[in-house]
Coordinates of C-alpha atoms in Angstrom, one line a residue:
M1 CA 6.3 -67.6 3.9
G2 CA 7.1 -66.1 0.5
E3 CA 3.5 -67.4 -0.9
M4 CA 1.8 -65.3 2.0
K5 CA 3.9 -62.2 1.4
S6 CA 3.1 -62.9 -2.5
F7 CA -0.5 -63.2 -1.9
Q8 CA -0.3 -60.1 0.5
L9 CA 0.8 -58.2 -2.1
G10 CA -1.7 -59.2 -4.4
V11 CA -4.3 -58.4 -2.2
I12 CA -3.1 -55.0 -1.1
G13 CA -2.6 -54.1 -5.5
A14 CA -5.9 -55.6 -6.1
L15 CA -7.7 -53.3 -3.3
F16 CA -5.3 -49.9 -4.4
L17 CA -6.5 -51.1 -8.0
S18 CA -10.1 -51.3 -7.0
V19 CA -10.0 -47.9 -5.1
A20 CA -8.2 -46.3 -7.5
S21 CA -10.6 -46.9 -10.6
S22 CA -13.8 -46.1 -8.5
V23 CA -12.4 -43.0 -7.6
S24 CA -11.4 -42.4 -11.4
I25 CA -14.9 -43.4 -12.5
V26 CA -16.8 -41.0 -9.8
I27 CA -14.5 -38.1 -11.2
C28 CA -15.2 -38.9 -14.8
N29 CA -19.1 -39.3 -14.0
K30 CA -19.0 -36.0 -12.3
A31 CA -17.4 -34.4 -15.0
L32 CA -19.7 -35.5 -17.5
M33 CA -22.7 -34.6 -15.5
S34 CA -22.0 -31.2 -14.1
N35 CA -19.2 -29.8 -16.6
L36 CA -20.2 -31.4 -20.0
G37 CA -24.0 -31.4 -19.0
F38 CA -24.6 -35.0 -19.5
P39 CA -28.0 -35.9 -18.5
F40 CA -28.2 -39.6 -18.2
A41 CA -26.8 -41.0 -15.0
T42 CA -28.3 -44.2 -15.2
T43 CA -26.6 -44.6 -18.8
L44 CA -23.4 -44.3 -17.1
T45 CA -24.4 -47.1 -14.8
S46 CA -25.1 -49.6 -17.6
W47 CA -21.9 -48.4 -19.3
H48 CA -20.0 -49.2 -15.7
L49 CA -21.6 -52.7 -15.3
M50 CA -20.9 -53.3 -19.3
V51 CA -17.1 -52.4 -19.0
T52 CA -16.9 -54.6 -15.6
Y53 CA -18.7 -57.3 -17.5
C54 CA -16.1 -57.3 -20.0
T55 CA -13.0 -56.9 -18.1
L56 CA -14.3 -60.0 -15.7
H57 CA -15.0 -62.0 -18.9
A58 CA -11.5 -61.6 -19.8
A59 CA -9.9 -62.1 -16.7
Q60 CA -11.5 -65.4 -16.3
R61 CA -10.4 -66.0 -20.1
F62 CA -6.8 -65.4 -19.0
K63 CA -7.1 -67.4 -16.3
L64 CA -6.6 -65.1 -13.4
F65 CA -9.0 -66.4 -11.0
E66 CA -10.7 -69.5 -11.0
N67 CA -14.6 -70.0 -11.4
K68 CA -16.7 -71.1 -8.7
S69 CA -20.1 -71.9 -8.6
I70 CA -22.7 -69.8 -6.8
D71 CA -26.5 -70.0 -6.2
M72 CA -27.7 -68.3 -9.5
K73 CA -30.8 -66.9 -7.3
T74 CA -28.1 -65.1 -4.9
V75 CA -26.1 -63.8 -8.0
M76 CA -29.2 -62.3 -9.2
L77 CA -30.9 -60.8 -6.5
F78 CA -27.0 -59.2 -5.8
G79 CA -26.7 -58.0 -9.3
I80 CA -30.5 -56.4 -9.1
L81 CA -29.1 -54.4 -5.5
N82 CA -25.7 -53.5 -7.1
G83 CA -27.3 -52.2 -10.5
V84 CA -30.0 -50.1 -8.3
S85 CA -27.4 -49.1 -5.8
I86 CA -24.8 -47.5 -8.5
G87 CA -28.2 -46.2 -10.5
L88 CA -29.1 -44.0 -7.6
L89 CA -25.8 -42.9 -6.9
N90 CA -24.7 -41.8 -10.2
L91 CA -28.1 -39.9 -10.1
S92 CA -27.2 -38.4 -6.5
L93 CA -23.7 -37.3 -8.0
G94 CA -25.4 -35.1 -10.6
F95 CA -26.7 -32.9 -7.5
N96 CA -24.4 -33.5 -4.7
S97 CA -20.6 -33.1 -4.3
I98 CA -18.1 -35.9 -4.7
G99 CA -17.5 -36.1 -0.8
F100 CA -21.1 -36.6 -0.3
Y101 CA -21.2 -39.5 -3.0
Q102 CA -18.2 -40.9 -1.5
M103 CA -19.8 -41.1 2.0
T104 CA -22.7 -42.4 0.6
K105 CA -21.1 -45.2 -0.9
L106 CA -19.3 -46.1 1.8
A107 CA -22.6 -46.3 3.5
I108 CA -23.8 -48.7 1.3
I109 CA -21.6 -51.3 3.0
P110 CA -23.1 -51.6 6.2
F111 CA -26.5 -51.8 4.7
T112 CA -25.6 -54.9 2.2
V113 CA -24.4 -56.2 5.4
L114 CA -27.5 -55.7 7.2
L115 CA -29.3 -57.2 4.0
E116 CA -27.2 -60.4 3.7
T117 CA -27.8 -60.9 7.3
L118 CA -31.6 -60.4 7.2
F119 CA -32.3 -62.2 4.2
L120 CA -29.7 -64.5 3.6
N121 CA -29.3 -65.8 7.4
K122 CA -25.4 -65.1 6.9
Q123 CA -23.5 -64.1 10.2
F124 CA -20.2 -61.8 10.0
R125 CA -17.6 -62.4 12.5

């Protein structure tokens, strides 16, 4: 019972950190583009992806998660989709409010599930 409780606490903590970091990144990106006039939204995307890569690489070195083998074609397709969606979202952030940005980001989730269902023959239950 104690293991399940610590697992749930870890999952809740990871979800909280994910949401907190996402919101922080969006607020910083909006401030950079709107208040400071930084016009390079796709540069912000590349910085975001580089920081994500470095953080995950460090976490793997510290054995915070275990490496699992995944089909490289699937990883590459997901990476391209993810990079393009983040780039387009950052471009829209320069013209829209943070609230609209967050709603657009949430709309990507069912679209991703639809693409996985159609192209990767996945079934979600």
